[in-house]
Coordinates of C-alpha atoms in Angstrom, one line a residue:
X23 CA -51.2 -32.5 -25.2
X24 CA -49.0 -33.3 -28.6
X25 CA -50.3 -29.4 -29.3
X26 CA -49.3 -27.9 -26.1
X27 CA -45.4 -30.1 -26.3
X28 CA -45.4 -28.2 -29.8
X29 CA -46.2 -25.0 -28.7
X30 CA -44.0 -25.2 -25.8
X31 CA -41.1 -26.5 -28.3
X32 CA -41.6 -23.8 -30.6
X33 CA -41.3 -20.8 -28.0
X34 CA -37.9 -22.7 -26.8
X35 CA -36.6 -22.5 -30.2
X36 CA -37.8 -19.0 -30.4
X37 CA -35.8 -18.1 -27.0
X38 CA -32.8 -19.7 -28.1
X39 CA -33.1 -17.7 -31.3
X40 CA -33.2 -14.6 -29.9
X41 CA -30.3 -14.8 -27.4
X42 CA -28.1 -16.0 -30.3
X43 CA -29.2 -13.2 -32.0
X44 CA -28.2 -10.7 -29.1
X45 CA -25.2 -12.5 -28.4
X46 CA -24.0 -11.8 -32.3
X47 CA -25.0 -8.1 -32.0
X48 CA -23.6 -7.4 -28.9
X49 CA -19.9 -8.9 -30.1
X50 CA -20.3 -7.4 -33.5
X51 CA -21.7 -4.4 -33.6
X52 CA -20.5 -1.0 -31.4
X53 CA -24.5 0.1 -31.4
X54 CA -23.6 3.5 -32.4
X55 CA -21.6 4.4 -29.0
X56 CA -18.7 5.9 -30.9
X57 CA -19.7 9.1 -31.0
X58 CA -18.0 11.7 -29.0
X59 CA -20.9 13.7 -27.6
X60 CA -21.9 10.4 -25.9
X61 CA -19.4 8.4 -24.6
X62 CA -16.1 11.0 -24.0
X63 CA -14.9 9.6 -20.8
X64 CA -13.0 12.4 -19.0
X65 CA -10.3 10.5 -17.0
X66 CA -7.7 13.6 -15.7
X67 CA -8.7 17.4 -15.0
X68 CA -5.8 20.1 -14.7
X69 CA -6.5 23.6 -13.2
X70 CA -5.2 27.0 -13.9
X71 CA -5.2 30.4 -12.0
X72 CA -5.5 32.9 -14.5
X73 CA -6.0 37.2 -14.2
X74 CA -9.6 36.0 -15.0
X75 CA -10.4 33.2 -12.7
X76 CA -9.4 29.3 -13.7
X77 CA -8.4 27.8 -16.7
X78 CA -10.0 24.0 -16.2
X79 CA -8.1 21.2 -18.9
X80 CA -10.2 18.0 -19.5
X81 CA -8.4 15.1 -20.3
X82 CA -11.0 12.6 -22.1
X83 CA -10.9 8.9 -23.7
X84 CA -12.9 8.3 -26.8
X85 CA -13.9 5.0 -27.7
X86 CA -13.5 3.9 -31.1
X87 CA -14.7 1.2 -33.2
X88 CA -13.9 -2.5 -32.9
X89 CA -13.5 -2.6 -37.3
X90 CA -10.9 0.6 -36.5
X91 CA -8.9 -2.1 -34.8
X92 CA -9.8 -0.9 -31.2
X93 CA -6.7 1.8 -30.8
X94 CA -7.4 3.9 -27.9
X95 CA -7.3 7.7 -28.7
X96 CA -8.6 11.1 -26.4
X97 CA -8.4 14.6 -26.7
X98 CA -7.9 17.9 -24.4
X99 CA -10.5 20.3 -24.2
X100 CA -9.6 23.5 -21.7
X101 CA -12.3 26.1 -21.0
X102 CA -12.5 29.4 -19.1
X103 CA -14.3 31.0 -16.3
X104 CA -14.3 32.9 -13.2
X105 CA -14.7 29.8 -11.1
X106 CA -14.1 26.4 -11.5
X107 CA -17.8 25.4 -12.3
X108 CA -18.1 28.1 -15.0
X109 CA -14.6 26.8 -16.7
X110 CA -16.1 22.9 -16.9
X111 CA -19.1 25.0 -18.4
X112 CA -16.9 26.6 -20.8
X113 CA -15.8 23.3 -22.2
X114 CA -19.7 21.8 -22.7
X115 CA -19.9 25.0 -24.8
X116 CA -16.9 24.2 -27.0
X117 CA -18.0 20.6 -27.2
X118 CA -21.5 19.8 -26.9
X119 CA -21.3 17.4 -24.4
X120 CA -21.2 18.2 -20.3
X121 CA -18.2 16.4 -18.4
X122 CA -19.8 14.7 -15.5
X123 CA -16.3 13.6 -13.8
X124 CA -17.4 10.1 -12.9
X125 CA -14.4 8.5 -14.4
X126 CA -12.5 11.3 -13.7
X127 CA -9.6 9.8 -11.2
X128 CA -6.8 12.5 -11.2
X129 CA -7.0 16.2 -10.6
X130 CA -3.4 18.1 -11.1
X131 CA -2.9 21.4 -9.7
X132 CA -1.0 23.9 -11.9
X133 CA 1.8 26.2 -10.4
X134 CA -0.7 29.3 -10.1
X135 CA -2.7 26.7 -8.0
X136 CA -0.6 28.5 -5.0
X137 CA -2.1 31.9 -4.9
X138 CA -5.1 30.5 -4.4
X139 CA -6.7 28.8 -0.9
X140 CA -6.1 25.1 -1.9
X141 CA -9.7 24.2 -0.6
X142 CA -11.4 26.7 -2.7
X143 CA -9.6 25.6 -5.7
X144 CA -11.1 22.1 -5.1
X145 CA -14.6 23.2 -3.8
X146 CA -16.2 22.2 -7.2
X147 CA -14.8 18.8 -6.7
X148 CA -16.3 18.4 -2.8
X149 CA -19.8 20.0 -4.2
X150 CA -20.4 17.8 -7.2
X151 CA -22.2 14.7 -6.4
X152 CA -20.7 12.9 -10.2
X153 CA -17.2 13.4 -8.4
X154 CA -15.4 10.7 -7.1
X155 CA -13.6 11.1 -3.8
X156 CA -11.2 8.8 -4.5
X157 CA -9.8 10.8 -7.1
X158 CA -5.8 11.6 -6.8
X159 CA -4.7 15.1 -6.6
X160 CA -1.7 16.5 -7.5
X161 CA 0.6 19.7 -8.2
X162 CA 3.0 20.5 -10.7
X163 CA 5.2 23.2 -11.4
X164 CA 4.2 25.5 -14.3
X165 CA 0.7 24.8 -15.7
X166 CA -1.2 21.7 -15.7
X167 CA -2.7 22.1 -19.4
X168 CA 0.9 21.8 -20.1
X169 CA 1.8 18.7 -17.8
X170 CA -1.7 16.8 -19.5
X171 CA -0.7 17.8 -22.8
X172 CA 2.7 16.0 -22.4
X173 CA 3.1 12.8 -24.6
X174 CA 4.5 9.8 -22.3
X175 CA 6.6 7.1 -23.7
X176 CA 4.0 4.6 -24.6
X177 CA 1.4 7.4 -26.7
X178 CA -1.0 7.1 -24.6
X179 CA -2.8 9.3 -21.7
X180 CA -0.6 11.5 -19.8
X181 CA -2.9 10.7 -16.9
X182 CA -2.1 7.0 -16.5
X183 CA 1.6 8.1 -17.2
X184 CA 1.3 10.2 -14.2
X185 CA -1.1 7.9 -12.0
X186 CA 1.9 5.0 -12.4
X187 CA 4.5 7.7 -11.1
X188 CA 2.2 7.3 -7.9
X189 CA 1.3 3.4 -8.1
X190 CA 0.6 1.7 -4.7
X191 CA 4.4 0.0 -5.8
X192 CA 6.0 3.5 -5.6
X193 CA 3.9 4.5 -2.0
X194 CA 4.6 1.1 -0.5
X195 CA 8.7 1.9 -1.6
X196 CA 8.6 5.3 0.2
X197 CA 9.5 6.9 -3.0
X198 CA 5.9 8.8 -3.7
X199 CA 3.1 9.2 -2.1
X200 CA -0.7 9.2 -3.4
X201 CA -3.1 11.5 -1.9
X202 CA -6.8 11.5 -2.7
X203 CA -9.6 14.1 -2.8
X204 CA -10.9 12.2 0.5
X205 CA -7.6 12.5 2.5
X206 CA -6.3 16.1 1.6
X207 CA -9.9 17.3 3.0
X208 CA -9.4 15.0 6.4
X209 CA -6.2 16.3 6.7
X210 CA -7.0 20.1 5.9
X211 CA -9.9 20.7 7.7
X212 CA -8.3 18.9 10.9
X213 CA -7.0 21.2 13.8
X214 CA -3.3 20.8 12.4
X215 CA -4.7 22.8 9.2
X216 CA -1.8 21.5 6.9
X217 CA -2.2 18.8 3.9
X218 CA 0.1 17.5 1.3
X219 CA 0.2 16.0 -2.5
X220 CA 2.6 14.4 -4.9
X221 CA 4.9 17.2 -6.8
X222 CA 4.9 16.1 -10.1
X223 CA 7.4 17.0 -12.4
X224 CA 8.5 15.4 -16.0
X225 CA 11.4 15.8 -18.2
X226 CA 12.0 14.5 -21.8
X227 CA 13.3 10.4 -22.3
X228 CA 14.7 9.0 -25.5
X229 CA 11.9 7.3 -27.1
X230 CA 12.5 4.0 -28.5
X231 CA 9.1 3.8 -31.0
X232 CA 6.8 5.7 -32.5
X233 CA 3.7 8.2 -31.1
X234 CA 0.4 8.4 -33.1
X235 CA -2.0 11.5 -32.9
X236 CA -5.3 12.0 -34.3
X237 CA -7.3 15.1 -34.2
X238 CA -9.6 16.1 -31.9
X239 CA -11.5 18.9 -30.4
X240 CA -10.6 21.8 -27.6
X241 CA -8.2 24.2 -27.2
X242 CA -5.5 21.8 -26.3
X243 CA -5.7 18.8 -27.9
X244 CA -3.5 15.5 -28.5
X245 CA -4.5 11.8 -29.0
X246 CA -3.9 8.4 -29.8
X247 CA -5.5 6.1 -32.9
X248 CA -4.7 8.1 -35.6
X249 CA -1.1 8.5 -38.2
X250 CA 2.0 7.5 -36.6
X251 CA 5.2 9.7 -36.5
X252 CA 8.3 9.3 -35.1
X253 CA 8.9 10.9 -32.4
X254 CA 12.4 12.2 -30.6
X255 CA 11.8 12.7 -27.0
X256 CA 8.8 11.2 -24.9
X257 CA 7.9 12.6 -21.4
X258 CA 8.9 10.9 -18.0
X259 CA 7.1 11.5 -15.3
X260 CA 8.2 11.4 -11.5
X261 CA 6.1 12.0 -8.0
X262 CA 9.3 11.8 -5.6
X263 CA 8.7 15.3 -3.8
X264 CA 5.6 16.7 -2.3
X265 CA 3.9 19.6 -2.3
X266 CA 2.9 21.0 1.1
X267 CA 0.0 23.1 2.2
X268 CA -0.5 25.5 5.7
X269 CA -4.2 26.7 6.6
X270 CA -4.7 26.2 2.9
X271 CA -2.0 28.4 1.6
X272 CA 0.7 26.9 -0.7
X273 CA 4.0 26.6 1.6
X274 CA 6.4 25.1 -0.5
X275 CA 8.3 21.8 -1.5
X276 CA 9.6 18.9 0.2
X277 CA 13.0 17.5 -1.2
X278 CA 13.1 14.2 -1.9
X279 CA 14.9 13.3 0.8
X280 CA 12.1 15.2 3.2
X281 CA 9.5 13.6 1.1
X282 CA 10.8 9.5 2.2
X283 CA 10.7 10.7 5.8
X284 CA 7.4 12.1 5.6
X285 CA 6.1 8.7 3.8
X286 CA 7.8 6.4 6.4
X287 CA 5.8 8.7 9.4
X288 CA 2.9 8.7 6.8
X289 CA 2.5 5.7 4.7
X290 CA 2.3 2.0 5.1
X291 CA 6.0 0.8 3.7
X292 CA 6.6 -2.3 3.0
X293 CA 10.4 -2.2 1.4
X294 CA 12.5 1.2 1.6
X295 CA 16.5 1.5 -0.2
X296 CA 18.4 3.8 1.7
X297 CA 21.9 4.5 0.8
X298 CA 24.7 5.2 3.3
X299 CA 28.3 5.8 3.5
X300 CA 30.4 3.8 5.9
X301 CA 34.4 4.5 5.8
X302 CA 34.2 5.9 2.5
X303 CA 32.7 3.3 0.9
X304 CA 29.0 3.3 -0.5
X305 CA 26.3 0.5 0.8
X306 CA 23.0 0.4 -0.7
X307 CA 20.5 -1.2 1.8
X308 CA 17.1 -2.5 1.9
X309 CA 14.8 -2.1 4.4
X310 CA 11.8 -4.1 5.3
X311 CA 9.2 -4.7 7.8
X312 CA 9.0 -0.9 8.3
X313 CA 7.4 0.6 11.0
X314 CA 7.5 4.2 11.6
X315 CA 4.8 6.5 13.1
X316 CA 4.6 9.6 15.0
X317 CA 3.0 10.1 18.7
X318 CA 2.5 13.2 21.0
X319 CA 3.0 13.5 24.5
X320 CA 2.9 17.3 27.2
X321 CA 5.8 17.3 29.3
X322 CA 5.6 19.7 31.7
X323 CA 3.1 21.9 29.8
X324 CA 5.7 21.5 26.6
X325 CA 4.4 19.5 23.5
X326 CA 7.2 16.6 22.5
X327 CA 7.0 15.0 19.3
X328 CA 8.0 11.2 19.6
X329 CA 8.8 10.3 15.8
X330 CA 9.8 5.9 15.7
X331 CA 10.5 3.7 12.9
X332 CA 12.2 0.5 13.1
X333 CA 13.0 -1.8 10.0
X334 CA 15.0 -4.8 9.2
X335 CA 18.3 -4.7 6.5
X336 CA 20.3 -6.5 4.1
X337 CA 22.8 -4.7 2.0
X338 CA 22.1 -4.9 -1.7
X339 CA 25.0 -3.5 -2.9
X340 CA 28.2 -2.7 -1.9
X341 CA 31.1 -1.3 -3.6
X342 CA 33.7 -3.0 -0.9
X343 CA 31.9 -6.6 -0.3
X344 CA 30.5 -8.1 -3.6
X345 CA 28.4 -11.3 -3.1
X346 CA 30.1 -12.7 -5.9
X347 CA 33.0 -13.4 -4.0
X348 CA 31.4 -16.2 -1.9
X349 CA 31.1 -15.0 1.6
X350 CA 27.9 -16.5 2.9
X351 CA 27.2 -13.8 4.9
X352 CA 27.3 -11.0 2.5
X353 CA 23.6 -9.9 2.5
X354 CA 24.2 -9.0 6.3
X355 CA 24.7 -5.5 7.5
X356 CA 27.6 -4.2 9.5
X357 CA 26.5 -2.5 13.1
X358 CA 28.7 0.2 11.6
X359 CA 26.4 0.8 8.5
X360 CA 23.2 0.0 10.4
X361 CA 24.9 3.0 12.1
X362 CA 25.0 5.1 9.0
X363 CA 21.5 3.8 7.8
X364 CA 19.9 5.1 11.3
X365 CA 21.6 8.4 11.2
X366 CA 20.4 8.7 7.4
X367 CA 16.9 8.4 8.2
X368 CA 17.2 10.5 11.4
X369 CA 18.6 13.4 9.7
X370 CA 15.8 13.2 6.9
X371 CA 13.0 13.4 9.6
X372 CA 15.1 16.1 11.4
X373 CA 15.3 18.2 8.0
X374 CA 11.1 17.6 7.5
X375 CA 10.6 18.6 11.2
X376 CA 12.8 21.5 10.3
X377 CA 10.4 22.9 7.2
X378 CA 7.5 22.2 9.1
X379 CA 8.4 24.6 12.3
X380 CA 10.0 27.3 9.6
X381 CA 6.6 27.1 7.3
X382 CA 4.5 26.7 9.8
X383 CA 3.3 23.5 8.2
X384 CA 2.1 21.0 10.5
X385 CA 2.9 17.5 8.3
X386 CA 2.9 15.5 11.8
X387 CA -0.4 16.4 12.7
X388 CA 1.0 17.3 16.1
X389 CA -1.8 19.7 16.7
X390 CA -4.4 17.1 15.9
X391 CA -2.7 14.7 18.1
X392 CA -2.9 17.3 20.8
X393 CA -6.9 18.1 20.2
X394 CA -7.8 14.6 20.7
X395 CA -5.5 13.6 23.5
X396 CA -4.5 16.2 25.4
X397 CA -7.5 18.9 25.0
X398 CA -6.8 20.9 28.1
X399 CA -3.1 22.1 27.0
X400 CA -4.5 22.1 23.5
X401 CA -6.7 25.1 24.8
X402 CA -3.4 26.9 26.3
X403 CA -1.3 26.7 23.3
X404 CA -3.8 26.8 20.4
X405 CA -2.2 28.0 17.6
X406 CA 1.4 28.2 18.5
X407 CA 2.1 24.3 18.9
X408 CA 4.5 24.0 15.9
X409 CA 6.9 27.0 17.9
X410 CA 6.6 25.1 21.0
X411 CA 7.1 22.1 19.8
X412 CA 10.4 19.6 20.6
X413 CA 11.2 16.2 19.1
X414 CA 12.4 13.2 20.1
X415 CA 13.4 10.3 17.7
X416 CA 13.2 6.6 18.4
X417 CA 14.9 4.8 15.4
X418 CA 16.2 0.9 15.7
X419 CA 17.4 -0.8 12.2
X420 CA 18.7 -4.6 12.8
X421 CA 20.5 -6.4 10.5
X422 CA 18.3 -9.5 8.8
X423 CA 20.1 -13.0 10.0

């Protein structure tokens, strides 16, 4: 018995041993994963039309070691081919290692992007198994190598610059909206034929620190981790217009202004600013527990568009009544400027149903609306519903209390 206890003690000692031995390697030691073969993370992809075929950008994190003081760094590799496929390709030939996209969680469109069926652009993406659908998409004038290869305030990814110009924040504010792989096909492939993405678009910021770069591989290249430099300007990037699509061809850009309609129809908002003018004078007023949504009804063989929203305000600013004065009731909202607020938001929805009838663009989904609820006069006036089409608008804003 004493041998057995002994025994037993001694391979409890040895257990305990051994995890404190794992447990020191596994904080100390980065088991060789540094190199960039292995672990690349591709994070953002940008696509190009070119005479050729695509021009494909990959935008990857490299890890670095915990003794290099753990500063993130990446690099831009772009490759060529006739399709999309052959471009990714392209890049495991430049360097050695095949992007599998799993991390990938933003594809941006260039400009050239248009020519193209929007659908076939993205067919890699739908075909690939390593491809998350949750992925964002977006477009951006000129060429997405460029947009990637931008340097954002911070000097870090351009990606997670761009994916914060379309945070859940700035979709639940009606400002931009956030599209994914998953909902551009759902929308696209539905009988209305039309789809939609962020627009984005970046100018240069004063920068109030510094930017590092290290080198790295590619054709386009920038990174983080390495010397730091001053730098002058940083990028800013911005999502507030959208990019609209017809039976897969490019059909133009929303304003901003068509852009909050669309994501008050569109979105789930949970606090909209909306700024009106009453009697000359300028009131900026929030908007809350939004509801807006769009409905389809026949009328005498005639399809009528019912667009409703209905929110709650306060003023948040006013150039005529500031709450510093001490009027109690300062955060409530004239019936005159509710007034202006509705007619606002009606004439933003009347300019988005106004680009959807001229482009042919069916944003509303009126034609899906139709299939599913009213198939027999969807049969009669199968593609030519937009033409036919007349709206109505059902728009109540109260004043909080």
């Amino acid at each position: 018995m004493q041998k057995k206890s002994r025994l037993q003690a001694a391979a409890r000692a040895a257990y305990i041993l051994l995890i404190a031995a794992m447990l020191f390697l596994f904080f100390t030691t980065d088991f060789g994963l540094v190199d960039i073969h292995k672990t690349s993370i591709v994070v953002a992809v940008g696509i190009d039309v070119t005479e050729e075929g695509y021009d494909v950008t990959a935008q990857a994190a490299i890890p670095t070691p915990a003794q290099g003081g753990g500063s993130a760094s990446y690099t831009q590799v772009t490759g060529s081919g006739a399709t999309v496929a052959e471009a990714i390709a392209d890049i495991n030939a430049k360097t050695g290692f095949y992007p599998k996209l799993v991390f990938c969680n933003l594809v941006v469109l260039g400009e050239s992007c248009g020519q193209r069926d929007l659908l076939t652009v993205l067919d890699y993406f739908y075909r690939n198994d390593y491809v998350p659908l949750t992925a964002l998409v977006a477009m951006c004038g000129g060429s997405a190598q460029e947009l990637l290869g931008q340097k954002p305030a911070d000097g870090g990814m351009s990606s997670s610059a761009i994916q914060r110009a379309m945070s859940d924040e700035l979709k639940n504010s009606a400002i931009a909206s956030t599209v994914n792989l998953k909902l551009l096909a759902q929308d696209a492939g539905s009988p209305s034929n039309a789809a939609y993405m962020p627009y984005v678009e970046y100018g240069s910021g004063a920068s109030g620190g510094t930017t590092t770069a290290s080198a790295s591989g590619g054709s386009g290249s920038s990174g983080g981790g390495g010397s730091s430099k001053s730098a002058e300007s940083a990028a800013e990037f911005t999502c507030k217009r959208c990019a609209a699509f017809a039976g897969g061809a490019f059909a133009g850009v929303l304003t901003e202004e068509q852009t909050f309609a669309l994501n008050l129809i569109r979105s789930n908002i949970r606090h909209a600013v909306v700024n009106a003018v009453c009697n000359g004078e300028n009131f900026t007023v929030g908007l809350k527990n939004n509801s807006g949504g769009a409905s389809l009804e026949v009328q005498s063989g005639v399809p009528v568009l019912k667009l409703s929203y209905s929110a709650l305000a306060n003023v948040q600013s006013s150039s005529s009544r500031p709450a510093a004065e001490g009027s109690a009731n300062s955060h409530l909202v004239p019936d005159e400027v509710l007034l202006s607020v509705a007619q606002t938001v009606r004439d933003r929805m009347d300019s988005l149903f106004d680009f959807c009838k001229g482009s042919g663009c069916d944003l509303f989904g009126a034609e899906r609306m139709l299939y599913m609820y009213y198939y027999d006069d969807y049969l009669n006036i199968k593609g030519s519903v937009l033409p036919a089409l007349k709206v109505e608008y059902d728009i109540k804003i109260d004043s909080v209390r």
